[in-house]
Amino acid sequence: MSYNQPPPQPGPYGGGQTGPNPYGGGQPNPYGGAQQPTAEPNPYAQQPGYGYPQQQPQQGYGYPQQPTAPYGQPQAPFPGPAAPAGGRNKTKIIAISAAGLVVIGAIVTGAVVLSQGEDKPKAMKLVAPKSLDDGTYTLDKGTKDLENEGTSVQDSMPDGATSVLAQYTRSDDSNSGLAYSGVYGEFSDPDKVRDEMFKGFTGGDASPTVEKKRKTFRPEGENGPSIECEVVKMYDRIYAPACAWAEKTDAAMVLDINAESTTVDDADMEAFAEVTAGIYKDTRKPA
């Protein structure tokens, strides 16, 4: 052996000398396997701790201002939708659903018209059950959960009106969701309330755009609720049916955001009107 040659590298069972990592980066894998790739972030994962760099979210129409946490760390309860990365990678629909929820909340706020001194109908209230449409949608966050994260429209409601907000995810696709937003009280002009709800989808540069105009459906016949629907385009890539009802005691709008609805024909107003008629029954209870 020449004295000019470098010493041989220690084998896998060698002593305490430290040699180059044969795996190309990080700590060597003692079991000989390749390092695992980084998993896609969980949209429900806890926010990084103090000192960790934060990404700034995009803000949609009606999106609330971000509160500042201790140490100046920005809170982002509803991050903006991530841009598609190609292949089969889906848009972060849950984030879009939350932004859509705020849109609807703003619409409901501007739609409340309370009755004054006329005959009062039987009082009703709106609730957010744990599931909707026979388990198709599972409750992710209710009114209190969203309020704790900074999403609420109750402060802007007039006396006698109560708002209900809820975010649901699809049981068969966690990238898809449903935004439910309603208000209950005593309304003198339900038709006006419903009209004002839909007007909210046409204001501002960042708001959803209407792709199919409103139509009226009665999925359960003349004795059932009157459901009006339209199709809106969210964030320039998702087509979502939005359906609403309005009674003298309550009104609500439901927005269905499906990761697979990437063309206007994918958003079926009539089919979602039937779903909304079921949601009407599931969420309205005697006060």
PDB file of C-alpha atoms in Angstrom:
ATOM      1  CA  MET A   1       0.000   0.000   0.000  1.00  0.00           C
ATOM      2  CA  SER A   2       1.273   3.454  -0.875  1.00  0.00           C
ATOM      3  CA  TYR A   3       1.543   5.994   1.907  1.00  0.00           C
ATOM      4  CA  ASN A   4       0.019   8.561  -0.432  1.00  0.00           C
ATOM      5  CA  GLN A   5      -3.289   6.747  -0.704  1.00  0.00           C
ATOM      6  CA  PRO A   6      -6.198   7.914   1.535  1.00  0.00           C
ATOM      7  CA  PRO A   7      -7.328   5.497   4.192  1.00  0.00           C
ATOM      8  CA  PRO A   8     -10.291   3.277   3.209  1.00  0.00           C
ATOM      9  CA  GLN A   9     -13.820   4.334   4.248  1.00  0.00           C
ATOM     10  CA  PRO A  10     -15.190   2.540   7.290  1.00  0.00           C
ATOM     11  CA  GLY A  11     -17.675  -0.233   6.561  1.00  0.00           C
ATOM     12  CA  PRO A  12     -21.227  -0.288   7.878  1.00  0.00           C
ATOM     13  CA  TYR A  13     -20.063  -2.182  10.944  1.00  0.00           C
ATOM     14  CA  GLY A  14     -16.889  -0.179  11.509  1.00  0.00           C
ATOM     15  CA  GLY A  15     -15.814   1.781  14.547  1.00  0.00           C
ATOM     16  CA  GLY A  16     -16.597   5.287  15.667  1.00  0.00           C
ATOM     17  CA  GLN A  17     -15.043   7.179  12.733  1.00  0.00           C
ATOM     18  CA  THR A  18     -17.448   9.367  10.792  1.00  0.00           C
ATOM     19  CA  GLY A  19     -17.301   9.133   7.008  1.00  0.00           C
ATOM     20  CA  PRO A  20     -19.345  10.647   4.193  1.00  0.00           C
ATOM     21  CA  ASN A  21     -23.045   9.794   4.174  1.00  0.00           C
ATOM     22  CA  PRO A  22     -23.565   7.119   1.480  1.00  0.00           C
ATOM     23  CA  TYR A  23     -27.233   8.153   1.193  1.00  0.00           C
ATOM     24  CA  GLY A  24     -26.530  11.602  -0.139  1.00  0.00           C
ATOM     25  CA  GLY A  25     -27.884  13.903   2.574  1.00  0.00           C
ATOM     26  CA  GLY A  26     -29.152  14.084   6.150  1.00  0.00           C
ATOM     27  CA  GLN A  27     -28.505  11.351   8.676  1.00  0.00           C
ATOM     28  CA  PRO A  28     -27.769   7.901   7.255  1.00  0.00           C
ATOM     29  CA  ASN A  29     -30.586   5.374   7.320  1.00  0.00           C
ATOM     30  CA  PRO A  30     -29.405   2.522   9.571  1.00  0.00           C
ATOM     31  CA  TYR A  31     -31.762   0.099   7.792  1.00  0.00           C
ATOM     32  CA  GLY A  32     -30.428   0.741   4.319  1.00  0.00           C
ATOM     33  CA  GLY A  33     -33.726   2.100   2.881  1.00  0.00           C
ATOM     34  CA  ALA A  34     -34.170   5.286   0.924  1.00  0.00           C
ATOM     35  CA  GLN A  35     -35.289   8.383   2.757  1.00  0.00           C
ATOM     36  CA  GLN A  36     -39.022   8.974   2.763  1.00  0.00           C
ATOM     37  CA  PRO A  37     -40.329  11.924   0.700  1.00  0.00           C
ATOM     38  CA  THR A  38     -41.975  14.781   2.489  1.00  0.00           C
ATOM     39  CA  ALA A  39     -45.730  14.294   2.809  1.00  0.00           C
ATOM     40  CA  GLU A  40     -48.197  16.904   1.534  1.00  0.00           C
ATOM     41  CA  PRO A  41     -49.104  19.365   4.296  1.00  0.00           C
ATOM     42  CA  ASN A  42     -52.237  18.624   6.281  1.00  0.00           C
ATOM     43  CA  PRO A  43     -54.704  21.551   5.905  1.00  0.00           C
ATOM     44  CA  TYR A  44     -55.818  20.969   9.498  1.00  0.00           C
ATOM     45  CA  ALA A  45     -52.278  20.725  10.959  1.00  0.00           C
ATOM     46  CA  GLN A  46     -51.291  23.059  13.770  1.00  0.00           C
ATOM     47  CA  GLN A  47     -49.641  26.302  12.700  1.00  0.00           C
ATOM     48  CA  PRO A  48     -45.799  26.399  12.995  1.00  0.00           C
ATOM     49  CA  GLY A  49     -44.385  27.779  16.187  1.00  0.00           C
ATOM     50  CA  TYR A  50     -42.805  31.111  16.951  1.00  0.00           C
ATOM     51  CA  GLY A  51     -39.959  32.009  14.633  1.00  0.00           C
ATOM     52  CA  TYR A  52     -41.091  29.723  11.820  1.00  0.00           C
ATOM     53  CA  PRO A  53     -41.513  31.514   8.468  1.00  0.00           C
ATOM     54  CA  GLN A  54     -45.177  31.957   7.565  1.00  0.00           C
ATOM     55  CA  GLN A  55     -46.696  32.041   4.106  1.00  0.00           C
ATOM     56  CA  GLN A  56     -49.013  34.923   3.363  1.00  0.00           C
ATOM     57  CA  PRO A  57     -52.460  33.696   2.234  1.00  0.00           C
ATOM     58  CA  GLN A  58     -54.446  35.059  -0.663  1.00  0.00           C
ATOM     59  CA  GLN A  59     -57.573  36.834   0.511  1.00  0.00           C
ATOM     60  CA  GLY A  60     -60.896  36.346  -1.221  1.00  0.00           C
ATOM     61  CA  TYR A  61     -63.960  38.555  -1.305  1.00  0.00           C
ATOM     62  CA  GLY A  62     -65.247  39.344   2.152  1.00  0.00           C
ATOM     63  CA  TYR A  63     -62.214  37.738   3.780  1.00  0.00           C
ATOM     64  CA  PRO A  64     -61.646  39.045   7.330  1.00  0.00           C
ATOM     65  CA  GLN A  65     -58.463  40.871   8.270  1.00  0.00           C
ATOM     66  CA  GLN A  66     -55.817  38.612   9.768  1.00  0.00           C
ATOM     67  CA  PRO A  67     -55.397  39.079  13.526  1.00  0.00           C
ATOM     68  CA  THR A  68     -51.883  39.271  14.904  1.00  0.00           C
ATOM     69  CA  ALA A  69     -50.797  36.654  17.412  1.00  0.00           C
ATOM     70  CA  PRO A  70     -48.258  37.185  20.220  1.00  0.00           C
ATOM     71  CA  TYR A  71     -44.725  37.995  19.038  1.00  0.00           C
ATOM     72  CA  GLY A  72     -46.093  39.457  15.802  1.00  0.00           C
ATOM     73  CA  GLN A  73     -46.727  36.049  14.270  1.00  0.00           C
ATOM     74  CA  PRO A  74     -49.532  36.268  11.667  1.00  0.00           C
ATOM     75  CA  GLN A  75     -52.482  33.941  12.086  1.00  0.00           C
ATOM     76  CA  ALA A  76     -53.875  32.290   8.949  1.00  0.00           C
ATOM     77  CA  PRO A  77     -56.963  30.263   9.929  1.00  0.00           C
ATOM     78  CA  PHE A  78     -58.042  29.950   6.289  1.00  0.00           C
ATOM     79  CA  PRO A  79     -55.058  29.948   3.928  1.00  0.00           C
ATOM     80  CA  GLY A  80     -55.758  30.954   0.359  1.00  0.00           C
ATOM     81  CA  PRO A  81     -56.027  28.282  -2.324  1.00  0.00           C
ATOM     82  CA  ALA A  82     -52.766  26.872  -3.582  1.00  0.00           C
ATOM     83  CA  ALA A  83     -52.092  27.084  -7.301  1.00  0.00           C
ATOM     84  CA  PRO A  84     -52.340  23.751  -9.150  1.00  0.00           C
ATOM     85  CA  ALA A  85     -48.985  21.994  -9.429  1.00  0.00           C
ATOM     86  CA  GLY A  86     -49.859  19.851 -12.425  1.00  0.00           C
ATOM     87  CA  GLY A  87     -50.522  16.129 -12.652  1.00  0.00           C
ATOM     88  CA  ARG A  88     -53.182  14.804 -10.296  1.00  0.00           C
ATOM     89  CA  ASN A  89     -52.470  17.321  -7.555  1.00  0.00           C
ATOM     90  CA  LYS A  90     -55.794  18.875  -6.510  1.00  0.00           C
ATOM     91  CA  THR A  91     -56.482  22.444  -5.514  1.00  0.00           C
ATOM     92  CA  LYS A  92     -56.795  23.000  -1.782  1.00  0.00           C
ATOM     93  CA  ILE A  93     -60.577  23.022  -1.874  1.00  0.00           C
ATOM     94  CA  ILE A  94     -60.963  23.205   1.871  1.00  0.00           C
ATOM     95  CA  ALA A  95     -59.302  26.622   1.888  1.00  0.00           C
ATOM     96  CA  ILE A  96     -61.557  27.759  -0.943  1.00  0.00           C
ATOM     97  CA  SER A  97     -64.607  26.467   0.885  1.00  0.00           C
ATOM     98  CA  ALA A  98     -63.674  28.526   3.915  1.00  0.00           C
ATOM     99  CA  ALA A  99     -63.213  31.626   1.784  1.00  0.00           C
ATOM    100  CA  GLY A 100     -66.561  30.907   0.161  1.00  0.00           C
ATOM    101  CA  LEU A 101     -68.062  30.651   3.621  1.00  0.00           C
ATOM    102  CA  VAL A 102     -66.969  34.192   4.376  1.00  0.00           C
ATOM    103  CA  VAL A 103     -68.440  35.347   1.071  1.00  0.00           C
ATOM    104  CA  ILE A 104     -71.792  33.846   1.989  1.00  0.00           C
ATOM    105  CA  GLY A 105     -71.613  35.280   5.495  1.00  0.00           C
ATOM    106  CA  ALA A 106     -71.212  38.753   4.038  1.00  0.00           C
ATOM    107  CA  ILE A 107     -74.165  38.130   1.730  1.00  0.00           C
ATOM    108  CA  VAL A 108     -76.413  37.030   4.587  1.00  0.00           C
ATOM    109  CA  THR A 109     -75.412  40.059   6.634  1.00  0.00           C
ATOM    110  CA  GLY A 110     -76.569  42.428   3.918  1.00  0.00           C
ATOM    111  CA  ALA A 111     -79.776  40.511   3.308  1.00  0.00           C
ATOM    112  CA  VAL A 112     -81.490  40.699   6.692  1.00  0.00           C
ATOM    113  CA  VAL A 113     -84.827  42.551   6.637  1.00  0.00           C
ATOM    114  CA  LEU A 114     -86.663  42.183   9.942  1.00  0.00           C
ATOM    115  CA  SER A 115     -90.461  42.246  10.155  1.00  0.00           C
ATOM    116  CA  GLN A 116     -92.224  44.915  12.133  1.00  0.00           C
ATOM    117  CA  GLY A 117     -95.503  44.286  13.929  1.00  0.00           C
ATOM    118  CA  GLU A 118     -97.087  41.907  11.458  1.00  0.00           C
ATOM    119  CA  ASP A 119     -98.431  38.441  12.178  1.00  0.00           C
ATOM    120  CA  LYS A 120     -95.571  36.314  13.407  1.00  0.00           C
ATOM    121  CA  PRO A 121     -95.023  32.864  11.912  1.00  0.00           C
ATOM    122  CA  LYS A 122     -93.985  29.938  14.052  1.00  0.00           C
ATOM    123  CA  ALA A 123     -90.434  30.661  15.192  1.00  0.00           C
ATOM    124  CA  MET A 124     -87.680  28.536  13.668  1.00  0.00           C
ATOM    125  CA  LYS A 125     -83.943  28.325  14.189  1.00  0.00           C
ATOM    126  CA  LEU A 126     -81.074  27.028  12.072  1.00  0.00           C
ATOM    127  CA  VAL A 127     -78.593  24.413  13.269  1.00  0.00           C
ATOM    128  CA  ALA A 128     -75.485  22.756  11.836  1.00  0.00           C
ATOM    129  CA  PRO A 129     -75.823  18.981  12.258  1.00  0.00           C
ATOM    130  CA  LYS A 130     -72.815  16.665  12.294  1.00  0.00           C
ATOM    131  CA  SER A 131     -73.577  15.436   8.785  1.00  0.00           C
ATOM    132  CA  LEU A 132     -75.677  16.426   5.790  1.00  0.00           C
ATOM    133  CA  ASP A 133     -77.136  14.632   2.774  1.00  0.00           C
ATOM    134  CA  ASP A 134     -77.163  11.182   4.402  1.00  0.00           C
ATOM    135  CA  GLY A 135     -73.522  11.421   5.426  1.00  0.00           C
ATOM    136  CA  THR A 136     -72.141  12.867   2.175  1.00  0.00           C
ATOM    137  CA  TYR A 137     -70.865  15.898   4.086  1.00  0.00           C
ATOM    138  CA  THR A 138     -69.283  15.794   7.544  1.00  0.00           C
ATOM    139  CA  LEU A 139     -69.133  18.825   9.818  1.00  0.00           C
ATOM    140  CA  ASP A 140     -65.647  20.254  10.055  1.00  0.00           C
ATOM    141  CA  LYS A 141     -66.260  23.573  11.827  1.00  0.00           C
ATOM    142  CA  GLY A 142     -69.424  25.058  13.277  1.00  0.00           C
ATOM    143  CA  THR A 143     -70.352  28.615  14.205  1.00  0.00           C
ATOM    144  CA  LYS A 144     -68.400  28.648  17.488  1.00  0.00           C
ATOM    145  CA  ASP A 145     -65.321  27.026  15.943  1.00  0.00           C
ATOM    146  CA  LEU A 146     -65.230  29.575  13.156  1.00  0.00           C
ATOM    147  CA  GLU A 147     -65.876  32.440  15.571  1.00  0.00           C
ATOM    148  CA  ASN A 148     -62.901  31.340  17.667  1.00  0.00           C
ATOM    149  CA  GLU A 149     -60.758  31.505  14.517  1.00  0.00           C
ATOM    150  CA  GLY A 150     -61.942  35.002  13.654  1.00  0.00           C
ATOM    151  CA  THR A 151     -64.726  34.214  11.174  1.00  0.00           C
ATOM    152  CA  SER A 152     -68.068  35.647  12.264  1.00  0.00           C
ATOM    153  CA  VAL A 153     -70.761  37.972  10.940  1.00  0.00           C
ATOM    154  CA  GLN A 154     -72.920  38.082  14.061  1.00  0.00           C
ATOM    155  CA  ASP A 155     -71.605  41.479  15.168  1.00  0.00           C
ATOM    156  CA  SER A 156     -73.066  43.041  12.026  1.00  0.00           C
ATOM    157  CA  MET A 157     -76.479  41.420  12.457  1.00  0.00           C
ATOM    158  CA  PRO A 158     -79.399  43.558  13.639  1.00  0.00           C
ATOM    159  CA  ASP A 159     -81.092  42.777  16.946  1.00  0.00           C
ATOM    160  CA  GLY A 160     -83.318  39.738  16.614  1.00  0.00           C
ATOM    161  CA  ALA A 161     -81.283  38.046  13.884  1.00  0.00           C
ATOM    162  CA  THR A 162     -78.868  35.170  14.526  1.00  0.00           C
ATOM    163  CA  SER A 163     -76.297  33.952  12.013  1.00  0.00           C
ATOM    164  CA  VAL A 164     -75.205  30.355  11.566  1.00  0.00           C
ATOM    165  CA  LEU A 165     -72.010  29.428   9.713  1.00  0.00           C
ATOM    166  CA  ALA A 166     -70.649  25.947   9.090  1.00  0.00           C
ATOM    167  CA  GLN A 167     -67.969  24.314   6.997  1.00  0.00           C
ATOM    168  CA  TYR A 168     -68.309  20.697   5.865  1.00  0.00           C
ATOM    169  CA  THR A 169     -66.014  18.290   4.046  1.00  0.00           C
ATOM    170  CA  ARG A 170     -67.062  15.518   1.705  1.00  0.00           C
ATOM    171  CA  SER A 171     -66.805  12.130   3.348  1.00  0.00           C
ATOM    172  CA  ASP A 172     -65.411  10.583   0.154  1.00  0.00           C
ATOM    173  CA  ASP A 173     -63.038  13.414  -0.809  1.00  0.00           C
ATOM    174  CA  SER A 174     -61.302  15.551   1.811  1.00  0.00           C
ATOM    175  CA  ASN A 175     -60.312  18.042  -0.906  1.00  0.00           C
ATOM    176  CA  SER A 176     -63.962  18.981  -1.465  1.00  0.00           C
ATOM    177  CA  GLY A 177     -66.313  20.808   0.828  1.00  0.00           C
ATOM    178  CA  LEU A 178     -69.544  22.632   1.443  1.00  0.00           C
ATOM    179  CA  ALA A 179     -70.097  26.087   2.944  1.00  0.00           C
ATOM    180  CA  TYR A 180     -73.344  26.693   4.790  1.00  0.00           C
ATOM    181  CA  SER A 181     -74.406  30.151   5.890  1.00  0.00           C
ATOM    182  CA  GLY A 182     -77.771  31.179   7.249  1.00  0.00           C
ATOM    183  CA  VAL A 183     -79.690  33.559   9.447  1.00  0.00           C
ATOM    184  CA  TYR A 184     -82.897  33.230  11.413  1.00  0.00           C
ATOM    185  CA  GLY A 185     -85.278  35.761  12.912  1.00  0.00           C
ATOM    186  CA  GLU A 186     -88.436  37.350  11.464  1.00  0.00           C
ATOM    187  CA  PHE A 187     -88.233  38.561   7.873  1.00  0.00           C
ATOM    188  CA  SER A 188     -90.844  40.831   6.339  1.00  0.00           C
ATOM    189  CA  ASP A 189     -89.674  40.225   2.761  1.00  0.00           C
ATOM    190  CA  PRO A 190     -88.093  36.789   2.204  1.00  0.00           C
ATOM    191  CA  ASP A 191     -87.809  37.357  -1.553  1.00  0.00           C
ATOM    192  CA  LYS A 192     -85.726  40.462  -0.971  1.00  0.00           C
ATOM    193  CA  VAL A 193     -83.527  38.558   1.440  1.00  0.00           C
ATOM    194  CA  ARG A 194     -82.888  35.882  -1.179  1.00  0.00           C
ATOM    195  CA  ASP A 195     -82.237  38.482  -3.896  1.00  0.00           C
ATOM    196  CA  GLU A 196     -79.684  40.226  -1.711  1.00  0.00           C
ATOM    197  CA  MET A 197     -77.938  36.921  -1.054  1.00  0.00           C
ATOM    198  CA  PHE A 198     -77.341  36.326  -4.733  1.00  0.00           C
ATOM    199  CA  LYS A 199     -76.286  39.919  -5.394  1.00  0.00           C
ATOM    200  CA  GLY A 200     -73.262  39.298  -3.210  1.00  0.00           C
ATOM    201  CA  PHE A 201     -71.768  37.066  -5.882  1.00  0.00           C
ATOM    202  CA  THR A 202     -71.410  39.904  -8.380  1.00  0.00           C
ATOM    203  CA  GLY A 203     -69.595  42.627  -6.446  1.00  0.00           C
ATOM    204  CA  GLY A 204     -65.865  43.312  -6.474  1.00  0.00           C
ATOM    205  CA  ASP A 205     -62.969  42.205  -8.639  1.00  0.00           C
ATOM    206  CA  ALA A 206     -62.096  39.211  -6.450  1.00  0.00           C
ATOM    207  CA  SER A 207     -65.632  37.891  -5.989  1.00  0.00           C
ATOM    208  CA  PRO A 208     -66.943  34.763  -7.708  1.00  0.00           C
ATOM    209  CA  THR A 209     -68.369  35.279 -11.181  1.00  0.00           C
ATOM    210  CA  VAL A 210     -71.802  34.023 -12.165  1.00  0.00           C
ATOM    211  CA  GLU A 211     -71.543  31.423 -14.931  1.00  0.00           C
ATOM    212  CA  LYS A 212     -75.149  30.171 -14.986  1.00  0.00           C
ATOM    213  CA  LYS A 213     -78.024  32.452 -14.036  1.00  0.00           C
ATOM    214  CA  ARG A 214     -80.509  31.734 -11.292  1.00  0.00           C
ATOM    215  CA  LYS A 215     -83.216  29.159 -11.695  1.00  0.00           C
ATOM    216  CA  THR A 216     -86.013  28.124  -9.356  1.00  0.00           C
ATOM    217  CA  PHE A 217     -86.471  24.479  -8.390  1.00  0.00           C
ATOM    218  CA  ARG A 218     -89.077  22.646  -6.323  1.00  0.00           C
ATOM    219  CA  PRO A 219     -87.514  19.211  -5.843  1.00  0.00           C
ATOM    220  CA  GLU A 220     -90.333  18.077  -3.524  1.00  0.00           C
ATOM    221  CA  GLY A 221     -93.240  19.625  -5.391  1.00  0.00           C
ATOM    222  CA  GLU A 222     -95.431  22.598  -4.543  1.00  0.00           C
ATOM    223  CA  ASN A 223     -95.582  21.642  -0.870  1.00  0.00           C
ATOM    224  CA  GLY A 224     -91.813  21.612  -0.553  1.00  0.00           C
ATOM    225  CA  PRO A 225     -89.352  24.493  -0.311  1.00  0.00           C
ATOM    226  CA  SER A 226     -88.619  26.812  -3.211  1.00  0.00           C
ATOM    227  CA  ILE A 227     -84.907  26.545  -3.935  1.00  0.00           C
ATOM    228  CA  GLU A 228     -83.085  28.993  -6.194  1.00  0.00           C
ATOM    229  CA  CYS A 229     -79.659  28.161  -7.597  1.00  0.00           C
ATOM    230  CA  GLU A 230     -76.939  29.555  -9.815  1.00  0.00           C
ATOM    231  CA  VAL A 231     -73.441  28.447 -10.779  1.00  0.00           C
ATOM    232  CA  VAL A 232     -70.450  30.560  -9.802  1.00  0.00           C
ATOM    233  CA  LYS A 233     -66.783  30.298 -10.699  1.00  0.00           C
ATOM    234  CA  MET A 234     -64.455  30.396  -7.689  1.00  0.00           C
ATOM    235  CA  TYR A 235     -60.826  31.496  -8.004  1.00  0.00           C
ATOM    236  CA  ASP A 236     -60.884  31.148 -11.787  1.00  0.00           C
ATOM    237  CA  ARG A 237     -60.895  27.352 -11.750  1.00  0.00           C
ATOM    238  CA  ILE A 238     -63.682  25.776  -9.664  1.00  0.00           C
ATOM    239  CA  TYR A 239     -67.344  25.822 -10.755  1.00  0.00           C
ATOM    240  CA  ALA A 240     -69.725  25.623  -7.814  1.00  0.00           C
ATOM    241  CA  PRO A 241     -73.526  25.519  -7.575  1.00  0.00           C
ATOM    242  CA  ALA A 242     -74.897  27.943  -4.989  1.00  0.00           C
ATOM    243  CA  CYS A 243     -78.456  27.350  -3.770  1.00  0.00           C
ATOM    244  CA  ALA A 244     -80.584  29.336  -1.338  1.00  0.00           C
ATOM    245  CA  TRP A 245     -83.971  29.397   0.332  1.00  0.00           C
ATOM    246  CA  ALA A 246     -85.728  32.195   2.193  1.00  0.00           C
ATOM    247  CA  GLU A 247     -88.733  31.938   4.496  1.00  0.00           C
ATOM    248  CA  LYS A 248     -90.277  34.454   6.894  1.00  0.00           C
ATOM    249  CA  THR A 249     -88.345  32.817   9.718  1.00  0.00           C
ATOM    250  CA  ASP A 250     -85.010  31.905   8.177  1.00  0.00           C
ATOM    251  CA  ALA A 251     -82.840  32.027   5.080  1.00  0.00           C
ATOM    252  CA  ALA A 252     -79.685  30.223   4.065  1.00  0.00           C
ATOM    253  CA  MET A 253     -77.292  29.730   1.192  1.00  0.00           C
ATOM    254  CA  VAL A 254     -75.281  26.585   0.505  1.00  0.00           C
ATOM    255  CA  LEU A 255     -72.193  26.462  -1.702  1.00  0.00           C
ATOM    256  CA  ASP A 256     -70.910  23.113  -2.965  1.00  0.00           C
ATOM    257  CA  ILE A 257     -67.220  23.128  -3.907  1.00  0.00           C
ATOM    258  CA  ASN A 258     -66.072  19.933  -5.599  1.00  0.00           C
ATOM    259  CA  ALA A 259     -62.460  19.348  -6.613  1.00  0.00           C
ATOM    260  CA  GLU A 260     -63.647  17.637  -9.790  1.00  0.00           C
ATOM    261  CA  SER A 261     -65.886  20.505 -10.986  1.00  0.00           C
ATOM    262  CA  THR A 262     -63.465  22.241 -13.325  1.00  0.00           C
ATOM    263  CA  THR A 263     -65.919  23.023 -16.148  1.00  0.00           C
ATOM    264  CA  VAL A 264     -69.258  24.786 -16.043  1.00  0.00           C
ATOM    265  CA  ASP A 265     -71.055  21.589 -17.074  1.00  0.00           C
ATOM    266  CA  ASP A 266     -69.677  19.788 -14.010  1.00  0.00           C
ATOM    267  CA  ALA A 267     -71.777  21.981 -11.711  1.00  0.00           C
ATOM    268  CA  ASP A 268     -75.308  20.539 -11.759  1.00  0.00           C
ATOM    269  CA  MET A 269     -77.763  23.076 -10.330  1.00  0.00           C
ATOM    270  CA  GLU A 270     -80.762  20.762 -10.427  1.00  0.00           C
ATOM    271  CA  ALA A 271     -78.971  17.941  -8.621  1.00  0.00           C
ATOM    272  CA  PHE A 272     -77.668  20.291  -5.952  1.00  0.00           C
ATOM    273  CA  ALA A 273     -81.141  21.826  -5.550  1.00  0.00           C
ATOM    274  CA  GLU A 274     -82.304  18.361  -4.451  1.00  0.00           C
ATOM    275  CA  VAL A 275     -79.416  18.178  -1.979  1.00  0.00           C
ATOM    276  CA  THR A 276     -80.309  21.654  -0.687  1.00  0.00           C
ATOM    277  CA  ALA A 277     -83.937  20.630  -0.171  1.00  0.00           C
ATOM    278  CA  GLY A 278     -82.641  17.893   2.138  1.00  0.00           C
ATOM    279  CA  ILE A 279     -80.355  20.359   3.915  1.00  0.00           C
ATOM    280  CA  TYR A 280     -83.396  22.628   4.346  1.00  0.00           C
ATOM    281  CA  LYS A 281     -85.116  19.882   6.347  1.00  0.00           C
ATOM    282  CA  ASP A 282     -81.991  18.870   8.282  1.00  0.00           C
ATOM    283  CA  THR A 283     -81.025  22.358   9.443  1.00  0.00           C
ATOM    284  CA  ARG A 284     -84.399  23.978  10.279  1.00  0.00           C
ATOM    285  CA  LYS A 285     -85.741  23.239  13.758  1.00  0.00           C
ATOM    286  CA  PRO A 286     -88.512  24.734  15.930  1.00  0.00           C
ATOM    287  CA  ALA A 287     -87.106  27.540  18.073  1.00  0.00           C
TER     288      ALA A 287
END
